[in-house]
Short mmCIF file of C-alpha atoms and ligand atoms in Angstrom, two decimals:
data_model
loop_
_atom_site.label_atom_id
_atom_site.label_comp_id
_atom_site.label_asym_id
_atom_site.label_seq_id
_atom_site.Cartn_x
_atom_site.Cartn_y
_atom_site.Cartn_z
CA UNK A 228 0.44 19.40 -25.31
CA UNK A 229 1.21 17.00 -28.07
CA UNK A 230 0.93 12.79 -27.14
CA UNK A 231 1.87 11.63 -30.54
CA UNK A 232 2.76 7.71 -29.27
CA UNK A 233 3.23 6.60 -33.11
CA UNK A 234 6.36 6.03 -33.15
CA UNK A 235 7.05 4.58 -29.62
CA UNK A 236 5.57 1.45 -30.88
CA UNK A 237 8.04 0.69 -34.09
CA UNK A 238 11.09 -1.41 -33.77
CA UNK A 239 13.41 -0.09 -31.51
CA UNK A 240 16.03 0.64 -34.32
CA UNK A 241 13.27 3.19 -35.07
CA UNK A 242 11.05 4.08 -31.97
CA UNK A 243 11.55 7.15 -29.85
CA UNK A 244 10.67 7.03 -26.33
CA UNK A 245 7.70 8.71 -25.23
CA UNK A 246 7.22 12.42 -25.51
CA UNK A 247 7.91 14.86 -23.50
CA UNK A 248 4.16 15.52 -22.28
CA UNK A 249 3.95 11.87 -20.38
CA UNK A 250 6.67 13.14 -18.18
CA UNK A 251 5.37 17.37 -17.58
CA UNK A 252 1.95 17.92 -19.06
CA UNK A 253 -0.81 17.97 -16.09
CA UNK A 254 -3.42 16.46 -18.10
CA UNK A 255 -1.64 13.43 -19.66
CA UNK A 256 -0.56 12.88 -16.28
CA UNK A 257 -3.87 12.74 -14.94
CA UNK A 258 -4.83 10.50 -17.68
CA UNK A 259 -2.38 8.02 -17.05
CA UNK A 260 -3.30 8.31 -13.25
CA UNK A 261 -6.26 6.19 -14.64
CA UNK A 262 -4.84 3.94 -17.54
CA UNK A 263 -1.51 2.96 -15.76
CA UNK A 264 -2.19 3.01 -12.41
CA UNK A 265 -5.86 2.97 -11.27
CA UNK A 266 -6.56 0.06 -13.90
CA UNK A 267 -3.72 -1.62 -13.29
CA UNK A 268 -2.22 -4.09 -10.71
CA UNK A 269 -0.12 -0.87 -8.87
CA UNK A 270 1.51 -1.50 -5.59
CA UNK A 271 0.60 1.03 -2.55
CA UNK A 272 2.36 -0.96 0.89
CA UNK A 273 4.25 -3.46 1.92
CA UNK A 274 2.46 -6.39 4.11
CA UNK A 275 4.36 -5.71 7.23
CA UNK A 276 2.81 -2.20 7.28
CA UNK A 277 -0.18 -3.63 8.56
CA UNK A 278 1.20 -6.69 10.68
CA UNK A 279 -1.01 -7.44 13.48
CA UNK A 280 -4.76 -8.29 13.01
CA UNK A 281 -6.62 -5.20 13.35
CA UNK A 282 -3.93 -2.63 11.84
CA UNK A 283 -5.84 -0.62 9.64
CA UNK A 284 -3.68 1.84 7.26
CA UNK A 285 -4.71 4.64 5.33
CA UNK A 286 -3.23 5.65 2.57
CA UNK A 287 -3.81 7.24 -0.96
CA UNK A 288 -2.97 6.92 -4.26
CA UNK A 289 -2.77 9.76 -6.19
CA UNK A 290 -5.63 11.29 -4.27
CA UNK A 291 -7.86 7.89 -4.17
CA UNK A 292 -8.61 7.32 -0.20
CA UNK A 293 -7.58 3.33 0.21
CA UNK A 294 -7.71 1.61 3.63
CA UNK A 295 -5.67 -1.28 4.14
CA UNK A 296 -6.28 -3.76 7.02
CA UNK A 297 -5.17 -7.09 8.23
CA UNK A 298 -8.51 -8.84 9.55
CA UNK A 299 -8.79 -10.99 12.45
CA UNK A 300 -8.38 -14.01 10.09
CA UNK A 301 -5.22 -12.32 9.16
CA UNK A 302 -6.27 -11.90 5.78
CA UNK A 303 -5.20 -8.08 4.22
CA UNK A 304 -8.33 -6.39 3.07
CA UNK A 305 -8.35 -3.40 1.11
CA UNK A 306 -11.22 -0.58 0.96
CA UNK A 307 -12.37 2.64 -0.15
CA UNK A 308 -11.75 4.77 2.82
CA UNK A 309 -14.91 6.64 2.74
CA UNK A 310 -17.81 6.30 4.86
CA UNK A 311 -21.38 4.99 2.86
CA UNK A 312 -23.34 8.23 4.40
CA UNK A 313 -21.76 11.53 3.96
CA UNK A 314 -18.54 10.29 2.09
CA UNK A 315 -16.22 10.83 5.22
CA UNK A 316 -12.75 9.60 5.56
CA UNK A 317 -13.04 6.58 7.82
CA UNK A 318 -9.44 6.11 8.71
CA UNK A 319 -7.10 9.20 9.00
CA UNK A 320 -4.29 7.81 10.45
CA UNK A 321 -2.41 4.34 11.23
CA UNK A 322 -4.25 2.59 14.26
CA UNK A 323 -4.81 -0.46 15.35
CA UNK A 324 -8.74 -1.25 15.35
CA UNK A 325 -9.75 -3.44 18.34
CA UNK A 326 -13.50 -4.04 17.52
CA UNK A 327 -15.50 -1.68 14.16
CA UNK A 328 -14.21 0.99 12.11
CA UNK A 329 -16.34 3.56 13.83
CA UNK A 330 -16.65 6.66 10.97
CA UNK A 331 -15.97 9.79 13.02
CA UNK A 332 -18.90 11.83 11.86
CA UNK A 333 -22.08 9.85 13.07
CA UNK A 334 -20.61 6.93 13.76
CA UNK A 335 -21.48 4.37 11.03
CA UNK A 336 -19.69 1.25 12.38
CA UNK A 337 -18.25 -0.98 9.97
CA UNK A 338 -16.95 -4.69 10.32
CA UNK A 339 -13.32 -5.34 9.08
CA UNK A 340 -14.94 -7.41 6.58
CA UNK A 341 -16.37 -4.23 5.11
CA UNK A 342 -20.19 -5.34 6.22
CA UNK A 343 -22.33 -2.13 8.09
CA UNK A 344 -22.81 -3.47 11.60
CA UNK A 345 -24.40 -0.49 13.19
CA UNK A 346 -26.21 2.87 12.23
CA UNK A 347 -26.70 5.10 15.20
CA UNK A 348 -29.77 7.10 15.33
CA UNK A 349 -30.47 6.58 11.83
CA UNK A 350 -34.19 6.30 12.41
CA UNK A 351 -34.09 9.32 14.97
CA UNK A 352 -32.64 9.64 18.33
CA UNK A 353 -32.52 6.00 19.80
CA UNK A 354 -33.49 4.53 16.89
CA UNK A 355 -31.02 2.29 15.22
CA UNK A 356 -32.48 1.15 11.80
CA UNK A 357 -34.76 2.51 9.24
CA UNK A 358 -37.03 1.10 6.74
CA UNK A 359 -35.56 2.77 3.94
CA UNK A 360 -32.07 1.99 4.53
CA UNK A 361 -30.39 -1.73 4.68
CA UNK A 362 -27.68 -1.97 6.32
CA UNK A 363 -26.43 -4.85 3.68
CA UNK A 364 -26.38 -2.40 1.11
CA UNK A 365 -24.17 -0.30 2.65
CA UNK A 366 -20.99 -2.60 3.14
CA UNK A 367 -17.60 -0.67 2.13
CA UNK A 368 -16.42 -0.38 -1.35
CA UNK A 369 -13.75 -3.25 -1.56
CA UNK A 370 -10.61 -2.71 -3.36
CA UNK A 371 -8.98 -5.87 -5.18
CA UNK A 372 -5.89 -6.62 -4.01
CA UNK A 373 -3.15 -9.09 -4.26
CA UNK A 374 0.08 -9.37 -2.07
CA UNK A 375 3.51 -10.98 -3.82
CA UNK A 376 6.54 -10.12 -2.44
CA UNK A 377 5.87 -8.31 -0.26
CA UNK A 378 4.04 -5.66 -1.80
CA UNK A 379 0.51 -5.29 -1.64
CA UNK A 380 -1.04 -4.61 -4.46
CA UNK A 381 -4.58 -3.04 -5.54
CA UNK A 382 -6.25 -2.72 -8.72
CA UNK A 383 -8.22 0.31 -8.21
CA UNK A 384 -10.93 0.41 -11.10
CA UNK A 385 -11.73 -3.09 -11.34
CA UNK A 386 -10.78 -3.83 -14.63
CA UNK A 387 -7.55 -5.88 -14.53
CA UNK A 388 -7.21 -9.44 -15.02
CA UNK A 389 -6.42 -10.96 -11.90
CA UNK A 390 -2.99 -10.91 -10.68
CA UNK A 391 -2.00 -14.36 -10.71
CA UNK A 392 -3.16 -13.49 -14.35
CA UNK A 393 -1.84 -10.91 -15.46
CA UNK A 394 1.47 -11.40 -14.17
CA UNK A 395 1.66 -15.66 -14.26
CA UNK A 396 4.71 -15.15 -16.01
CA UNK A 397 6.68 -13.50 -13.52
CA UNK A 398 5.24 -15.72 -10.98
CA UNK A 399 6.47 -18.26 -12.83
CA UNK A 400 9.60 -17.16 -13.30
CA UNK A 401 10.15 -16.44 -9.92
CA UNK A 402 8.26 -19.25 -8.46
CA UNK A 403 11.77 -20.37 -6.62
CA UNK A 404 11.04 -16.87 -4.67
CA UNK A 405 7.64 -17.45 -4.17
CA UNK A 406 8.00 -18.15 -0.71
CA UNK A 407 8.03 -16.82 3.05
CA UNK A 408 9.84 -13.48 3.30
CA UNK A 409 11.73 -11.80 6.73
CA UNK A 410 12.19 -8.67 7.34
CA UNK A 411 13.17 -6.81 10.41
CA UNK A 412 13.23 -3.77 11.87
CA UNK A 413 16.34 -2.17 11.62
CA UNK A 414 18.37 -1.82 8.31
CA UNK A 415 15.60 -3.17 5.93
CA UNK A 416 14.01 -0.18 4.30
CA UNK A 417 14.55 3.16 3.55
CA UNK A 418 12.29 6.30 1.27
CA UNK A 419 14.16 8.06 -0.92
CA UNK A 420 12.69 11.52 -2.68
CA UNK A 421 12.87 12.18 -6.36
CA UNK A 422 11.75 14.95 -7.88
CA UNK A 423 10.92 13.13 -11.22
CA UNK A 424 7.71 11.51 -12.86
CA UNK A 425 7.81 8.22 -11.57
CA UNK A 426 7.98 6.52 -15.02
CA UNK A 427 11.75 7.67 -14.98
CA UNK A 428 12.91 5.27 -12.24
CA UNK A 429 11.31 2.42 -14.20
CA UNK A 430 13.09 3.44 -16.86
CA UNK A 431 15.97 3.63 -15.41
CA UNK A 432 15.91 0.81 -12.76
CA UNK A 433 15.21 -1.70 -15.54
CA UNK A 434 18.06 -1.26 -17.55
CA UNK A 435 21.56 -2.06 -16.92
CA UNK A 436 23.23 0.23 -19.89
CA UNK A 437 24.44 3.04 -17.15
CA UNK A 438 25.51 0.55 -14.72
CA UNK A 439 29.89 1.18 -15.78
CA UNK A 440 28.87 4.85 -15.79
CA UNK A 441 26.62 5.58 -12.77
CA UNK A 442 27.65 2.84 -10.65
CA UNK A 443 31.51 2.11 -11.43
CA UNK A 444 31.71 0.03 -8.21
CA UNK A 445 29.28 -2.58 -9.14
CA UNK A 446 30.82 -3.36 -13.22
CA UNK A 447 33.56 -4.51 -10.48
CA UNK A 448 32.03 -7.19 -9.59
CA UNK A 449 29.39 -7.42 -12.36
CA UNK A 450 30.51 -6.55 -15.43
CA UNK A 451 28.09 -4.49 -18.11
CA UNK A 452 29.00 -7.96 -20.31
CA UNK A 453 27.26 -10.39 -17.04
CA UNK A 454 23.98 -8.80 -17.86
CA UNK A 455 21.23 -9.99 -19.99
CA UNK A 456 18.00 -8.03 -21.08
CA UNK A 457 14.79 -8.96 -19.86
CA UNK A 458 11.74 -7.84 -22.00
CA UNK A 459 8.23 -9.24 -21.72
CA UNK A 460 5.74 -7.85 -23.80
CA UNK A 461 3.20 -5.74 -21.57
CA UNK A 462 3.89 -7.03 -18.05
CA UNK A 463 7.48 -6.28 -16.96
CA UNK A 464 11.22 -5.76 -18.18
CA UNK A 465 14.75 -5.45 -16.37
CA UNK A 466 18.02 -6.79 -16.49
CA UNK A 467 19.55 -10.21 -15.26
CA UNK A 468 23.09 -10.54 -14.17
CA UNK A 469 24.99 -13.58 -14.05
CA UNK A 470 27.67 -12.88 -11.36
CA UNK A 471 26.14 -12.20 -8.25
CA UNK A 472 28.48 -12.00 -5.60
CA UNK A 473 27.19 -12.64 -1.85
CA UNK A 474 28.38 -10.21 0.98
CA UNK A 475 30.29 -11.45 3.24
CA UNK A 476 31.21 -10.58 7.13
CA UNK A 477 34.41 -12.44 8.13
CA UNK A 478 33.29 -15.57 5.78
CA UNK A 479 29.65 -15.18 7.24
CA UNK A 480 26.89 -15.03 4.30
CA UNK A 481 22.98 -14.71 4.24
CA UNK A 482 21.34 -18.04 4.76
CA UNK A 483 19.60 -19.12 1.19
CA UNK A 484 16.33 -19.58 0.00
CA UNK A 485 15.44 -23.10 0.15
CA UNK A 486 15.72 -25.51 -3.03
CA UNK A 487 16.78 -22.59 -5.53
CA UNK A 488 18.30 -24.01 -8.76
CA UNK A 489 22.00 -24.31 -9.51
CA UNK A 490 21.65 -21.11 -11.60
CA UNK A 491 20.34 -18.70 -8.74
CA UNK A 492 23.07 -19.55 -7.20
CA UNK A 493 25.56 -17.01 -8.93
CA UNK A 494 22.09 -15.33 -11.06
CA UNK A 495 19.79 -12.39 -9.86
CA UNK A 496 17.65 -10.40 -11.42
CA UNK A 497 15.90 -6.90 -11.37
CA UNK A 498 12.84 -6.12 -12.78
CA UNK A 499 10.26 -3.27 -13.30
CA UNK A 500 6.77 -5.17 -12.69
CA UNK A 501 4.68 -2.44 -14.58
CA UNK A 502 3.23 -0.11 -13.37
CA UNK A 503 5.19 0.67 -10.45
CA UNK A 504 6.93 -2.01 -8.61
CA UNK A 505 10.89 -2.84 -9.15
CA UNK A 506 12.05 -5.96 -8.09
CA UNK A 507 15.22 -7.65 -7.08
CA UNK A 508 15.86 -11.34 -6.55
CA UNK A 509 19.00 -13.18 -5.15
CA UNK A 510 19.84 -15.89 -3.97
CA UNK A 511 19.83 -14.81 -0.22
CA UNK A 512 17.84 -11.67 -0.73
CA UNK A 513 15.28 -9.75 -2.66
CA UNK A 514 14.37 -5.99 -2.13
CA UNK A 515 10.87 -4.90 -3.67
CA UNK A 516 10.49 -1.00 -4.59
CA UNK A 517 6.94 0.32 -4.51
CA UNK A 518 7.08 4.32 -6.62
CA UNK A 519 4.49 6.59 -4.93
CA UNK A 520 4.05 8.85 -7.08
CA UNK A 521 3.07 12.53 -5.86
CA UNK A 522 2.80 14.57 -8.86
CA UNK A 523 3.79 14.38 -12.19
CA UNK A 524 7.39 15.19 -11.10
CA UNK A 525 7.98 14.15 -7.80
CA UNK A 526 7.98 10.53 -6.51
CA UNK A 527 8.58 8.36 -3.15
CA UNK A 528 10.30 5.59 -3.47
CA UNK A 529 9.76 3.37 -0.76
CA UNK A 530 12.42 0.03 -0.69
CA UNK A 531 12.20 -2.83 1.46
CA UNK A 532 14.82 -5.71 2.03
CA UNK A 533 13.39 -9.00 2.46
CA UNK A 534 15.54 -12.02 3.66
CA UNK A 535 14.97 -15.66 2.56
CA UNK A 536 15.62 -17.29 6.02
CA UNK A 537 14.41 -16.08 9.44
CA UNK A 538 18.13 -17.05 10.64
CA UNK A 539 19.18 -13.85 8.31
CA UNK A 540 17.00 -11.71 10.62
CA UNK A 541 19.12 -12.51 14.13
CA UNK A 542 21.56 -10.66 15.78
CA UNK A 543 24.31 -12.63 14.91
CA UNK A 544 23.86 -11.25 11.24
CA UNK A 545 23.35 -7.55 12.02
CA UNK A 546 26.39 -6.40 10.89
CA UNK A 547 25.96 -8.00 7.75
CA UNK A 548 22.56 -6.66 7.27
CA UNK A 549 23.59 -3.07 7.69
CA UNK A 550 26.12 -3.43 4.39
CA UNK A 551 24.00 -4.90 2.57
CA UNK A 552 21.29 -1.73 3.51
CA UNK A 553 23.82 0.74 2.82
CA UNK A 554 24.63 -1.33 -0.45
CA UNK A 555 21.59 -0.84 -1.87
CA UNK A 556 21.11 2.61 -0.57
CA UNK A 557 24.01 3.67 -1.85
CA UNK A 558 23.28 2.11 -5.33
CA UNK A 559 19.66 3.53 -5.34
CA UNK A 560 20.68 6.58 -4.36
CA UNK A 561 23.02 6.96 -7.16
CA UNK A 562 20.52 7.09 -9.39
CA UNK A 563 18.60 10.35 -7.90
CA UNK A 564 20.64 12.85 -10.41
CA UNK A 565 20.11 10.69 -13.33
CA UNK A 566 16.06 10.37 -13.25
CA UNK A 567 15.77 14.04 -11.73
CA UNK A 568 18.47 15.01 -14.61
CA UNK A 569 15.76 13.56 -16.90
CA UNK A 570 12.99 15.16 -15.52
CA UNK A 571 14.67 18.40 -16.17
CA UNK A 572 15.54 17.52 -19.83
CA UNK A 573 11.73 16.90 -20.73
CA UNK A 574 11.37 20.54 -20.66
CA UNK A 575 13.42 20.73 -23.60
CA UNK A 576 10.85 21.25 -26.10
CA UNK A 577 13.23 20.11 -28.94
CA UNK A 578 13.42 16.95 -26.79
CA UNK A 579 11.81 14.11 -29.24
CA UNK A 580 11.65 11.45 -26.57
CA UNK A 581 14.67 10.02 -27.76
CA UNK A 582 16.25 7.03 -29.54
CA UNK A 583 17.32 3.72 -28.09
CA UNK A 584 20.57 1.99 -28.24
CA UNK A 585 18.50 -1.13 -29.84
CA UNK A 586 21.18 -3.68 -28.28
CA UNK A 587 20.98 -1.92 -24.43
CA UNK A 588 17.80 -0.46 -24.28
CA UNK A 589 14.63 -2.76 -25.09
CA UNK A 590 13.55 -3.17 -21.47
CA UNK A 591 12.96 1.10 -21.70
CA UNK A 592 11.35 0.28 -24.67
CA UNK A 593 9.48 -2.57 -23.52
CA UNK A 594 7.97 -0.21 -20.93
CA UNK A 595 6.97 2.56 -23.19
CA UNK A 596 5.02 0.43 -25.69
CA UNK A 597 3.32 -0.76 -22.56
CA UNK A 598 2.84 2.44 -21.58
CA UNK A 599 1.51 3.71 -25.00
CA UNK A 600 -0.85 0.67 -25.46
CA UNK A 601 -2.55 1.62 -22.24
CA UNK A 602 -2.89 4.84 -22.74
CA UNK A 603 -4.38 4.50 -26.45
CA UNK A 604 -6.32 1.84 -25.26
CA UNK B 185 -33.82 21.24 38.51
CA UNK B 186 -32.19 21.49 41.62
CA UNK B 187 -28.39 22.89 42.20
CA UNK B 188 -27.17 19.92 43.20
CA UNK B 189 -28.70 17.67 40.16
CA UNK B 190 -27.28 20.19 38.23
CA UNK B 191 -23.44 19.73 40.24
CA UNK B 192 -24.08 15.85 39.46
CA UNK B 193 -25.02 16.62 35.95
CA UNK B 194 -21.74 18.81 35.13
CA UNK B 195 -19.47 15.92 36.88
CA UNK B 196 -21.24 12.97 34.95
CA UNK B 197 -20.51 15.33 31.70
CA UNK B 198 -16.77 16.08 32.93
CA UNK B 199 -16.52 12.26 33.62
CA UNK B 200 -17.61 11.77 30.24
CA UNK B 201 -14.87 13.94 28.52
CA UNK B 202 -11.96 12.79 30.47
CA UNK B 203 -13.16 8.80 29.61
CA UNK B 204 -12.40 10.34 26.05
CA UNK B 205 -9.74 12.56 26.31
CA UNK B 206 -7.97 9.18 27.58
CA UNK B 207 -9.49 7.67 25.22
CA UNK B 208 -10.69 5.25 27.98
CA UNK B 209 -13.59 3.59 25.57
CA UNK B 210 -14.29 1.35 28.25
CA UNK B 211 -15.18 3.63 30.76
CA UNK B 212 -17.36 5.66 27.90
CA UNK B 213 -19.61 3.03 27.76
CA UNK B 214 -19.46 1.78 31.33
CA UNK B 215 -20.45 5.73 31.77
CA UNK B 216 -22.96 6.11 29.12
CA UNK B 217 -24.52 2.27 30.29
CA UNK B 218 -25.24 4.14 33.64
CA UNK B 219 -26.93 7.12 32.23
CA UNK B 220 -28.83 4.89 30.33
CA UNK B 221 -30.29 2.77 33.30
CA UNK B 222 -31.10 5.44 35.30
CA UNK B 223 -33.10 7.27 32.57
CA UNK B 224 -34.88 4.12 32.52
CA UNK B 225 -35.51 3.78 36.15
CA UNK B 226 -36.80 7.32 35.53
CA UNK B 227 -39.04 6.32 33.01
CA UNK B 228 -37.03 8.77 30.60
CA UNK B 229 -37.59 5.82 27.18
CA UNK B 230 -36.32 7.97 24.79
CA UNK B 231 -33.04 9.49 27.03
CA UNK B 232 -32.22 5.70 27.64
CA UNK B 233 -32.45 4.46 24.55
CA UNK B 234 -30.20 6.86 23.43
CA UNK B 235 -27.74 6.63 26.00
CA UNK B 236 -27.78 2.37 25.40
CA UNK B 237 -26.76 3.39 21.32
CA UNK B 238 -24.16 5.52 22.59
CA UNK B 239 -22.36 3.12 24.69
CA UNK B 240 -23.07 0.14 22.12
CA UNK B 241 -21.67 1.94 19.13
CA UNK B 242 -18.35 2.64 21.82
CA UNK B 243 -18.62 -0.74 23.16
CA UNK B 244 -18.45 -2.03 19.32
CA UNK B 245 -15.07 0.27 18.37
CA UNK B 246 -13.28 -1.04 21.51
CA UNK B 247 -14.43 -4.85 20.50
CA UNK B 248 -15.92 -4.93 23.94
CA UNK B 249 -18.01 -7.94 24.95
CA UNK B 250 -20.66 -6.16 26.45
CA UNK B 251 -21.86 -5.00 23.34
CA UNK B 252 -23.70 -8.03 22.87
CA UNK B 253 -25.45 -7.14 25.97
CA UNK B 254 -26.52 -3.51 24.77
CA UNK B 255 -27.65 -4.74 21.38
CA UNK B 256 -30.00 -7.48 23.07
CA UNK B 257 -31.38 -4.74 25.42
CA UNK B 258 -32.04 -2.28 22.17
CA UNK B 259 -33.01 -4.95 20.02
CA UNK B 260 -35.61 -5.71 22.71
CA UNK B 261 -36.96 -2.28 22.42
CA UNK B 262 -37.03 -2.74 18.67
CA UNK B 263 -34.54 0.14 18.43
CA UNK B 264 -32.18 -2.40 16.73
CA UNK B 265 -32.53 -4.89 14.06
S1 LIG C 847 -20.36 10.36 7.20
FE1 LIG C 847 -19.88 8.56 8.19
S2 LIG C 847 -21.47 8.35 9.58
FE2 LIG C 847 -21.99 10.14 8.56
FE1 LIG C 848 20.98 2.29 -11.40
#
């Protein structure tokens, strides 16, 4: 199927979006399995999905076996979930590991730190060690990774830049955020199921053109005219708005970050951190989004609140923790039927990836030159 | 082999696979430890030595300090390194 990117590129008076192949051909998707995600920075958990020393998560991306575990130094180490002899899974489901990851076939035994501690019988019965085979060889295949807000994040291939790197603008941006997160159990995340290439709810999460249309309740309190592009060439795009309101519970409000300038305190801002983390910062609040994608058209999207002040997380604020949940689950969810509706329309062969509205839409196109640029790369 | 080595046999196994069925890994190696010793009191080398990995590869998963033990007696034998 046809991947002609030439014109996704031009000025966005002239672009169209990417074609229809990027969103339903098996093979492109497959390719950009490797370009997009695997060698870039792509987030696959959140840090409180391993929170005690010794949790040990697997999980996979796209098919790629990735353990994630918080050490006893309570670092979060990422590996290859595949055992050095045979290629076993080590890991098949969540558990917390009290000593070494013992591989279920013949019982390698691996350190948290990745290092081969023991090799049973691996010179013959009773014998423990071979000639031929050193055991500091054999540690487990690390995976780079980097956690920021929330989200851990792995670079499967090796080949990025490293975070702080690649996205130091962001973290820049953002460095008023940068800062301890809370989170509890109860009303702070929630999956919802698209059945869409997960490119679309980038696409659509970092723009605010639909906002009047698909969510009339927020242009309430945050007019179309509050918002403001944002468009960074090859790391991230999204909207800002300039009239964030706080939710309130009988004059009660979330507790603020610490130190945050004058303008956070009526700003936020939502951005797609390519590949596929969104991103939403307030001043008493931020949500991170990781996209799982499954297949080329169907995608988890797992969303986790995260509160700026461990006071936010008590009792006392429950109730107002609950509206803000179903806030934001309600918005999210609001956008299922347009990024499914999407989905469906890329089978329209007469479909020519569209044109932008170059005054709304540079954040989509923002994303698709990144997306093109990778995948000629 | 006499019947009741056999009997002893059979409840040492059963012992063994209700320690994992409970995923008891303490009781694994405290049962495989046991084996081991006695093979050695035996003079059965090669049944011990096996026995000793079994329980120190257990003793490892469960971050049980007695591992330390096993490896010194199996690095001893120069079945570790
Ligand atoms: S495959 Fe892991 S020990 Fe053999
Ligand atoms: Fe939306």
């Amino acid at each position: 199927m046809c991947s002609d990117l030439s014109k996704v590129n031009l000025p966005i008076s002239k672009a169209n979006g990417l074609p229809n192949s990027h969103y339903i051909d098996e093979q492109v998707f497959q390719k950009e399995k490797e370009c997009l995600l695997y060698d870039n920075w792509s987030g696959v958990a959140f840090e409180h999905d391993v929170v005690n020393p010794g949790d040990a998560l697997p999980l996979n991306l796209l098919g790629f076996p990735l353990l994630i575990v918080r050490d006893y130094t309570n670092q979060i180490c990422v590996y290859q979930n595949v055992c050095r002899h045979r290629g076993m899974i080590l890991v098949e489901e969540k558990k917390n590991i009290r000593g070494t990851i013992r591989c279920p076939y013949h019982s390698w035994s691996y350190n948290l730190d990745g290092s081969l501690r023991a090799t049973p019988h691996i010179g013959g019965p009773g014998y423990n060690h071979h000639k031929d085979l050193n055991k500091k060889s054999l540690r487990l295949k690390k995976i780079r990774s980097y956690v920021y807000l929330g989200v851990i994040f792995v670079n499967i291939s090796d080949s990025a830049e490293p975070f702080e790197k690649t996205n130091c603008s962001l973290m820049s941006r953002w460095s008023e955020f940068n800062k301890p997160l809370f989170s509890c159990k109860n009303y702070s995340s929630f999956q919802l199921e698209l059945k869409c290439n997960w490119k679309l709810a980038v696409e659509n999460f970092c723009e605010s053109y639909h906002l009047p249309w698909v969510h009339p309740e927020l242009n309430v309190v945050s007019k179309l005219e509050d918002h403001y592009n944002i468009e960074s060439k090859d790391q991230f795009s999204g909207q800002g708005s300039y009239h964030y309101t706080q939710i309130s519970d009988n004059g009660r409000v979330f507790v603020d970050f610490e130190n945050l300038s004058e303008s956070w305190k009526t700003g936020a801002e939502y951005i797609a951190l390519y590949p596929n983390v969104l991103l939403g910062v307030h001043r008493d609040h931020i949500f991170s989004v990781i996209l799982q994608p499954i297949s080329k058209d169907f995608t988890l999207e797992r969303v986790n609140i995260f509160y700026a002040s461990s006071r936010s997380i008590n009792k006392d604020y429950s109730k107002l923790r609950e509206d803000n949940f179903l806030f934001w689950k309600s918005v999210l969810s609001e956008d299922i039927f347009v990024v499914e509706g999407m989905q469906k329309g890329r089978y329209g062969k007469f479909f020519d990836g569209g044109r932008f509205s170059p005054a709304m839409d540079g954040p989509t196109h923002n994303f698709h030159g990144w997306v093109a640029n990778q995948y000629s790369a | 082999m006499g019947i009741k080595k056999i009997n002893s046999l059979e409840s040492e196994n059963s012992k063994l696979q209700n320690a994992f069925l409970k995923n008891d890994l303490s009781l694994v190696v405290e049962i495989y430890t046991k084996k081991a010793k006695l093979d050695l009191k035996m003079g059965n080398k090669e049944n011990a030595y096996f026995n000793f990995t079994q329980a120190y590869i257990f003793a490892l998963e469960d971050g049980l300090e007695v591992s330390d033990e096993i490896y010194k007696i199996l690095l001893k034998a120069k079945r570790e390194i």
